[in-house]
Coordinates of C-alpha atoms (C1' of nucleotides) in Angstrom, one line a residue:
Chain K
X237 CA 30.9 2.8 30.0
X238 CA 28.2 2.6 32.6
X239 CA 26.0 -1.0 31.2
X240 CA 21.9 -0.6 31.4
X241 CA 22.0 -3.7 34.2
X242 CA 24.7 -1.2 36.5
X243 CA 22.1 1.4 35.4
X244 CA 19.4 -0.1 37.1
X245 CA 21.0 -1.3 40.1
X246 CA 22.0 2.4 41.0
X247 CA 18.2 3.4 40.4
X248 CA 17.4 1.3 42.7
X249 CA 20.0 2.3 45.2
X250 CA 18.9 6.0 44.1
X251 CA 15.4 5.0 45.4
X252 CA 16.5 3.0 48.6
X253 CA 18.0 5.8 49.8
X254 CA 17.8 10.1 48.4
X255 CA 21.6 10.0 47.1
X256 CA 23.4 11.1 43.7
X257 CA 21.5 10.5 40.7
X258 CA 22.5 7.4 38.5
X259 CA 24.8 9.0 35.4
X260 CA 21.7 8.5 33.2
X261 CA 19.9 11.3 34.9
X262 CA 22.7 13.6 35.5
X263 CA 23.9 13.2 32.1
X264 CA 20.1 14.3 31.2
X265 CA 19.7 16.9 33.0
X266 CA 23.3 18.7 32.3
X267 CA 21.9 18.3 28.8
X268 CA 18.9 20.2 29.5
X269 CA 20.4 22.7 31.2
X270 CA 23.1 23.6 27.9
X271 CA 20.5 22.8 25.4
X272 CA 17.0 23.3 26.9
X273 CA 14.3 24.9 24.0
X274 CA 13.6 28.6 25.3
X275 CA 9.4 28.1 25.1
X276 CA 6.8 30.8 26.1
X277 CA 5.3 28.7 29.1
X278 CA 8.7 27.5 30.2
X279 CA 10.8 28.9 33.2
X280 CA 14.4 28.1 32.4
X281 CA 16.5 25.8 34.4
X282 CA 18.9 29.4 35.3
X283 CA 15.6 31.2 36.1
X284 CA 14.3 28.7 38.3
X285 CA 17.6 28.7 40.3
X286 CA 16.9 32.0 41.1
X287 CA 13.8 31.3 42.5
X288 CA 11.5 31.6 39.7
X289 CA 8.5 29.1 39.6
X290 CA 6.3 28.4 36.5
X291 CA 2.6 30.1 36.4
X292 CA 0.5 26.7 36.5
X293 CA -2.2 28.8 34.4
X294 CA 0.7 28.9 31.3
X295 CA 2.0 25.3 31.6
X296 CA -2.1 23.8 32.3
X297 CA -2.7 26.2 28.8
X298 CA 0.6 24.9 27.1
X299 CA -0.1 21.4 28.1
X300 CA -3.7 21.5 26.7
X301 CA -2.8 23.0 23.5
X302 CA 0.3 20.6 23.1
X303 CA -1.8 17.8 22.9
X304 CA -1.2 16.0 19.5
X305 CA -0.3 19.3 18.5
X306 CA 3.3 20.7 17.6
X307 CA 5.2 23.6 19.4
X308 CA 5.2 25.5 16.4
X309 CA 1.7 25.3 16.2
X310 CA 0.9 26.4 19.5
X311 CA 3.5 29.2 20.2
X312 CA 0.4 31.8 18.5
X313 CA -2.6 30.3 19.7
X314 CA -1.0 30.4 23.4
X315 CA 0.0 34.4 22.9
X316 CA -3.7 35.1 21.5
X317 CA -4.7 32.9 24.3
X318 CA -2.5 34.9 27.3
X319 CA -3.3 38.3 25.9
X320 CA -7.7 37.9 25.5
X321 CA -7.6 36.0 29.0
X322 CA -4.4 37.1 31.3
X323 CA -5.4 34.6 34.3
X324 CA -7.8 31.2 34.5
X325 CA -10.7 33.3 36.3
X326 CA -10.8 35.6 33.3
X327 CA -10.8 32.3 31.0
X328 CA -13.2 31.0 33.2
X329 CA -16.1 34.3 32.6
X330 CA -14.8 34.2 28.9
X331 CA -18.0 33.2 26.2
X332 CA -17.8 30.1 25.1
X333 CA -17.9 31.5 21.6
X334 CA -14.8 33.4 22.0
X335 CA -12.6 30.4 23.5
X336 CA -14.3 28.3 20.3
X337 CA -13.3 30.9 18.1
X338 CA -10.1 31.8 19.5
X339 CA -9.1 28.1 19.1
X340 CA -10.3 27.5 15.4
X341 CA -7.6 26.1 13.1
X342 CA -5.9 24.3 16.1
X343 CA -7.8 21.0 15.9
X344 CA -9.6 18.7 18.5
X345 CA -11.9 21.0 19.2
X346 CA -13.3 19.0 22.5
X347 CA -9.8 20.2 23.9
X348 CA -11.4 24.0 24.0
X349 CA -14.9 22.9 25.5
X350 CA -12.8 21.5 28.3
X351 CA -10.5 24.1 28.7
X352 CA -13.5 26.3 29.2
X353 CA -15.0 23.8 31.8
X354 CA -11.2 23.5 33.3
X355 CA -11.2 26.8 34.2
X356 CA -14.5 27.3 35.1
X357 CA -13.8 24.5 37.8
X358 CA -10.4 26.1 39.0
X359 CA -11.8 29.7 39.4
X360 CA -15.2 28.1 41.0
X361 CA -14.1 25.3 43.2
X362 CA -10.4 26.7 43.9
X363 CA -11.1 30.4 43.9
X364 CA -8.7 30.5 40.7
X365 CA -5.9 28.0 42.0
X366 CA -5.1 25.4 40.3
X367 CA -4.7 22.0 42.2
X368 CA -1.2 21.3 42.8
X369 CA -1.5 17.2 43.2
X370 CA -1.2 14.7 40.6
X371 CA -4.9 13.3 41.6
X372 CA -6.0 16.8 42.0
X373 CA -4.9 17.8 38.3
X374 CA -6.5 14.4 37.1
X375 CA -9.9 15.1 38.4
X376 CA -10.2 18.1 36.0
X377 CA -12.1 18.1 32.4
X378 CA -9.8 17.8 29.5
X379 CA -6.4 16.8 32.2
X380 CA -5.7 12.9 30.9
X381 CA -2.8 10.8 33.0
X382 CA -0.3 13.0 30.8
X383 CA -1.3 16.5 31.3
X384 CA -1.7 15.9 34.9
X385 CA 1.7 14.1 35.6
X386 CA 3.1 17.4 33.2
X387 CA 1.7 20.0 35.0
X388 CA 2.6 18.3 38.8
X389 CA 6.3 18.0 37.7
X390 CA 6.5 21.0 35.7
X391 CA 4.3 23.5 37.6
X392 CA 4.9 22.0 41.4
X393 CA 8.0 20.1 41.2
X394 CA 6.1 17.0 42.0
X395 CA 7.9 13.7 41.1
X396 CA 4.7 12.6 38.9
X397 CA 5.5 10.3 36.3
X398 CA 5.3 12.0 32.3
X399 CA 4.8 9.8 29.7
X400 CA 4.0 11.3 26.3
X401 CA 5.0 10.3 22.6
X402 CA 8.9 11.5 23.0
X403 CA 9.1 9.8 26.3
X404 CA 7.6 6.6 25.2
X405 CA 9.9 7.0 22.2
X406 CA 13.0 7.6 24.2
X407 CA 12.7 4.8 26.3
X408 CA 12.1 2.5 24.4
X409 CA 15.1 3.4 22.8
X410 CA 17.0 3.5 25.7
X411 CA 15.3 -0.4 26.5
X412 CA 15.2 -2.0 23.1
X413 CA 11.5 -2.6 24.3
X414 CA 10.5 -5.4 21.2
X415 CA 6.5 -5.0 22.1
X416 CA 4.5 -3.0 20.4
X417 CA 2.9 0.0 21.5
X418 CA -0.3 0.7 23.0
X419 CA 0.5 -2.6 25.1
X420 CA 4.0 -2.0 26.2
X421 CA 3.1 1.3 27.9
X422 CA 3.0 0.0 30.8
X423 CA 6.5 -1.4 31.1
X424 CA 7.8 1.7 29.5
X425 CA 6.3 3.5 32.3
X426 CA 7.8 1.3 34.5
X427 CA 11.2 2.1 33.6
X428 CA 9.9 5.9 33.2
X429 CA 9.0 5.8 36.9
X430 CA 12.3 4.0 37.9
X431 CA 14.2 6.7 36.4
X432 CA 12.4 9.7 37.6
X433 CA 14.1 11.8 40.4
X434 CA 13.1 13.5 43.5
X435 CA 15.5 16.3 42.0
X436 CA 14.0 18.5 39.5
X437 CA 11.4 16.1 38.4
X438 CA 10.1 18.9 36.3
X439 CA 13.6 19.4 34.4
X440 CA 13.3 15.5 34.1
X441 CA 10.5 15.5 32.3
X442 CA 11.2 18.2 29.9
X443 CA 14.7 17.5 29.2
X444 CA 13.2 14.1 27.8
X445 CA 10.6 15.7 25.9
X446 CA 12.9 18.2 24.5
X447 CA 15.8 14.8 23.7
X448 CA 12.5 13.3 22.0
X449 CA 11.4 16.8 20.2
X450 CA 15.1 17.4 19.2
X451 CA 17.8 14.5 19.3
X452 CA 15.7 11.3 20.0
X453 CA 13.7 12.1 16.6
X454 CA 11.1 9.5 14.8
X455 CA 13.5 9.8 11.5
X456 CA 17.0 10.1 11.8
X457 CA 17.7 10.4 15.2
X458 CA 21.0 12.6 16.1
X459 CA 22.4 9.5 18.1
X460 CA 26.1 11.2 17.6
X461 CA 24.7 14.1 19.4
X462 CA 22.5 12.2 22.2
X463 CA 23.9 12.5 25.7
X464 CA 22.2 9.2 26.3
X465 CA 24.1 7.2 23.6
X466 CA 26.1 5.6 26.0
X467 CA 23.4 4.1 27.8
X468 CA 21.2 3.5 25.2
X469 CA 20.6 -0.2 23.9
X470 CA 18.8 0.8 20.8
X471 CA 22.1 2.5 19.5
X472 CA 24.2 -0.1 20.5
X473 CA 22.0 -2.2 18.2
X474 CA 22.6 0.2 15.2
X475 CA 19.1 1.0 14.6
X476 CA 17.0 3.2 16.5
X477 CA 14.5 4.1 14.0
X478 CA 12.9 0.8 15.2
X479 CA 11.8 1.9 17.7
X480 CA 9.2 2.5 19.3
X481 CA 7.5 -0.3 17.9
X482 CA 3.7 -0.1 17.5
X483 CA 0.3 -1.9 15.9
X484 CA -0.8 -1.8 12.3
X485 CA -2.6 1.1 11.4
X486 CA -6.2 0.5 9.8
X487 CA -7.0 2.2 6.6
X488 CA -8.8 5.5 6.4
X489 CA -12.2 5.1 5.0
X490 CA -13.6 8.4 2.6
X491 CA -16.7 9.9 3.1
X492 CA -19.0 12.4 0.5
X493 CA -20.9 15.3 0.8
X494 CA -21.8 19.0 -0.5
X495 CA -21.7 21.9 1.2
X496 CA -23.7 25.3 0.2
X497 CA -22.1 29.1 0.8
X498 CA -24.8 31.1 0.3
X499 CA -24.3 34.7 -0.5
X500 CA -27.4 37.0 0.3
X501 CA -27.6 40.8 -1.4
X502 CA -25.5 42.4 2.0
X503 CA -22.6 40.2 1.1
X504 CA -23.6 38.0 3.7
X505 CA -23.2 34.5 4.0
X506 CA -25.2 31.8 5.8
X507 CA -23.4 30.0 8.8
X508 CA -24.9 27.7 11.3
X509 CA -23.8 26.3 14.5
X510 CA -22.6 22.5 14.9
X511 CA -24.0 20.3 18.0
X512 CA -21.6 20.5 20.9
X513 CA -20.4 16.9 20.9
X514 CA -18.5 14.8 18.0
X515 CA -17.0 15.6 15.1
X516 CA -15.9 19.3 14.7
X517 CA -18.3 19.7 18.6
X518 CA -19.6 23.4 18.9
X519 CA -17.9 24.8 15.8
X520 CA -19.2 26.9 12.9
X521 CA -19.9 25.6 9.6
X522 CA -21.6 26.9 6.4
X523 CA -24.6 24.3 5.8
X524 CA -23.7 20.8 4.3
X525 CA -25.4 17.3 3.5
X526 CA -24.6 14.5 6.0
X527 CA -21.1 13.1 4.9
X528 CA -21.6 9.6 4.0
X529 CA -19.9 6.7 2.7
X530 CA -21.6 6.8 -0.4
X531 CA -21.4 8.9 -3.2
X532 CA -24.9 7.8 -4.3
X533 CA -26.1 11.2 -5.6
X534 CA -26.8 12.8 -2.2
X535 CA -24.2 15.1 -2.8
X536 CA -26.1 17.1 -5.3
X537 CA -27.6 20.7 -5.3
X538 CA -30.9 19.0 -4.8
X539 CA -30.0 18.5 -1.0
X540 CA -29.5 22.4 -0.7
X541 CA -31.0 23.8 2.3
X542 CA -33.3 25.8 0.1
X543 CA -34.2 25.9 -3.6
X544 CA -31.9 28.4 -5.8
X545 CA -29.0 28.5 -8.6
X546 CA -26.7 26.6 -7.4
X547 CA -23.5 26.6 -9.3
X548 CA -20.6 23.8 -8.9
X549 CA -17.4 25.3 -7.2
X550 CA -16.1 22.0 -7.6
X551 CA -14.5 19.8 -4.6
X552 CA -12.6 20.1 -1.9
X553 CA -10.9 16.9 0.2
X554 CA -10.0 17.1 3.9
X555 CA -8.4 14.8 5.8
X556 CA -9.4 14.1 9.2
X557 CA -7.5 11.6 12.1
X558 CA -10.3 8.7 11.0
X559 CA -11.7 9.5 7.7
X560 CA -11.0 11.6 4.5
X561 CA -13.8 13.8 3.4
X562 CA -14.8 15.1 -0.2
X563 CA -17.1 18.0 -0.4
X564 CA -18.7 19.2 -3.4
X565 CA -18.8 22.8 -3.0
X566 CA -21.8 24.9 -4.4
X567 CA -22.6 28.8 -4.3
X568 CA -25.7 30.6 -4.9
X569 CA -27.1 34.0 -4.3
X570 CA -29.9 33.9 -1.9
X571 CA -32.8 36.0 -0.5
X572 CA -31.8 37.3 2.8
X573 CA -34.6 36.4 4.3
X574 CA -33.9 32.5 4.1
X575 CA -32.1 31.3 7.0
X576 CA -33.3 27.9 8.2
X577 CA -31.5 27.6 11.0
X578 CA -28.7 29.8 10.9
X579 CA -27.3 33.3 10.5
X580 CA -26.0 35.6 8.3
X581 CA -22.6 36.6 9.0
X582 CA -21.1 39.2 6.7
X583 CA -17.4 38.3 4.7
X584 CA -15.6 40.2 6.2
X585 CA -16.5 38.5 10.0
X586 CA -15.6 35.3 8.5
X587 CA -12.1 35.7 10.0
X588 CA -13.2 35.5 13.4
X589 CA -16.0 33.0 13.4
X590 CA -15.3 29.5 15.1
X591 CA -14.6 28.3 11.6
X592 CA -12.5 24.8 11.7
X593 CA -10.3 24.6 8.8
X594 CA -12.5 22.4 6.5
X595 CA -15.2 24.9 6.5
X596 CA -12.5 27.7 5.7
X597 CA -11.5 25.5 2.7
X598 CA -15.0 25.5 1.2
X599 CA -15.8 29.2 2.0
X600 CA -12.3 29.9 0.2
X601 CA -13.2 27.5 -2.7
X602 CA -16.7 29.5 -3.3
X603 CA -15.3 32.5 -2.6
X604 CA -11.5 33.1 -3.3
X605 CA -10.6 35.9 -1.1
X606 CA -13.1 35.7 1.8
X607 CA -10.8 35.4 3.9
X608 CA -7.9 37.9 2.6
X609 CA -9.6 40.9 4.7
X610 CA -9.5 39.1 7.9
X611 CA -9.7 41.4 10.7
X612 CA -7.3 38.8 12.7
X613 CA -4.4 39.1 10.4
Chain D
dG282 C1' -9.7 -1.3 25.0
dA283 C1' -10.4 0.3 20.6
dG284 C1' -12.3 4.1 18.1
dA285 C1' -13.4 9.1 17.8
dC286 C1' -11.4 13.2 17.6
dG287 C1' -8.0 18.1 13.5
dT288 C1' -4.4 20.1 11.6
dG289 C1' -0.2 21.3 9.2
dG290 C1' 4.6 20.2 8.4
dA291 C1' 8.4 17.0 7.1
dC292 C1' 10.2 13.7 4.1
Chain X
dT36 C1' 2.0 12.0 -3.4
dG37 C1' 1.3 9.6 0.3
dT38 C1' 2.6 8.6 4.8
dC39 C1' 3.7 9.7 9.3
dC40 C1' 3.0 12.0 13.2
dA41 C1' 3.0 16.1 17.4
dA42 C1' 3.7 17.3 25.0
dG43 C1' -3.6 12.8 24.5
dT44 C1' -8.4 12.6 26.3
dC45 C1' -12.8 10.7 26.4
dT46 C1' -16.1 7.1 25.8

DNA sequence: GAGACGTGGAC
DNA sequence: TGTCCAAGTCT
């Protein structure tokens, strides 16, 4: 067996001088090319030796959306994506309202405002190319350190330097890395950068995503399975699960507030627009109180938006990344002609509204089967 | 650098 | 049921 010190030593070598890949890498990438997850975006190892290169346009998209966000989640809203807006010029001339609504339910709604202005910069600056640099990538709205090192290694075959969750998970497996995360990133990419190869960087990258996504795993990792095991100190310690290691989490603070659906005699109901920046930035929402830490009676009907009937629908509690949130829902029947501030959109429109999934809670909570006729499904 | 920023699935 | 967390970015 091939020790991590020997390891090292031939990365070093491998870096000295363009030769053989160290076993760790060769081992990795024979992995890949057996076990590789078939994805949308992704160009398989088998196509790509027959010449076929990945459209930067899918893996920029797939990157974006893959942000704190699972494969299984994305795999639709990339179709609906591809099929509305086929290139990034036609994302680029796209209405903001569509690429809000388009992305509703997917979360981190910022991550859509800066796709827009992504590809509005791509199809104005680059005449519809994307940048094919690591620095290039990185200047871009909404293209962090990750998403540009992804979409240089994956898109261009650049040796750029991925680190993402699974990575950082995988190697510091592979290390035994003791510090805790965020402050050991550094040295994690450090060893990341010392093992990346000139050779399909791309497959590099992926193949340790995919280890992380499948093998390397935060619970029970399938070390029996890993084509790493051998080299991989965690294991040789008996208990992977360790690692990575990372900072105390803080505890998530709940906030209060009511939200009104008003219904007006159409079968309309009243929607307004959020502000573009913060919480839930450029979305729709049915009118609410502010959400506060308090529940100090300013969660009651008397903060409607207007004066009327309001009947209790009860509560219903979201949780977001930083905060839970409890919303007293109420419903009333209103004059159509009341809209401070907003519009009326009838129920069966509701579906394709930039509604996040809070407000889709309360519209469903005040009204059961709003969204059972959704023109979307 | 730490906090803001969503959601749904797994255990 | 609660906890964790998934291909991070921006400020």
């Amino acid at each position: 067996m091939e020790t991590i010190g020997e390891h090292l030593d031939q990365t070093h070598r491998h870096f000295q001088h363009v030769t053989t890949p160290p076993a760790i890498i060769r081992q990795l990438i024979a992995w890949y090319d057996r076990h590789h997850r078939d994805l949308p975006w992704r160009v398989t190892p088998t196509a790509a030796a027959q010449g076929k290169r990945p459209d930067p346009y899918h893996i920029w998209l797939s990157e974006v959306m893959l942000q704190q966000t699972t494969v299984q989640a994305v795999k639709p809203y990339f179709a609906k994506f591809l099929a509305a807006w086929p290139t990034v010029a036609d994302l680029a001339a796209a209405p903001t309202e569509d690429v809000m609504a388009a992305w509703a339910g997917l979360g981190y709604y910022a991550r859509a405002r800066n796709l827009k202005k992504c590809a509005e910069a791509v199809a104005g600056l680059y005449g519809g190319v994307f940048p094919d640099t690591e620095d290039g990538l990185r200047a871009l709205p909404g293209i962090g350190d990750y998403t540009a090192a992804a979409v240089a290694a994956i898109a261009f075959n650049r040796p750029a330097v991925v680190m993402d969750g699974n990575v950082e998970r995988v190697v510091s497996r592979l290390y035994a890395i003791d510090a805790p995360l965020p402050g050991s990133k550094p040295l994690m990419k450090t060893r990341v950068r010392d093992l990346t190869p000139e050779d399909r960087p791309g497959d590099f990258a992926q193949a340790m995503m995919d280890l992380g996504a499948t093998i390397c795993t935060p619970k029970r990792p399938a070390c029996a399975i890993c084509p790493l095991r051998d080299h991989c100190l965690a294991f040789s310690e008996h208990d992977p699960e360790r690692f990575p290691v990372k900072a105390a989490k803080k505890e998530k603070p709940v906030r209060f507030g009511a939200a009104f659906v008003a219904v007006n005699p159409e079968g309309e109901v009243l929607l307004r627009r959020r502000v573009d920046s913060g919480l839930l930035g450029g979305m729709t929402e049915v009118p609410t109180t502010d959400w506060t830490a308090r529940q100090d009676g300013g969660q009651t009907a008397d903060h409607a938006p207007f004066r009327s009937a309001w009947q209790s629908c009860g509560t219903v509690t979201h949780v977001f990344t930083h905060f839970e949130l409890r919303l007293s829902v109420f419903r009333a029947k209103a004059d159509e002609t009341i809209h401070p501030g907003g519009w009326w959109e009838p129920v069966a429109n509701l579906g394709a509204q930039a509604l996040p999934t809070v407000m889709k809670k309360v519209i469903s909570q005040a009204i059961p089967l709003a969204f059972e006729k959704d023109p979307n499904r």
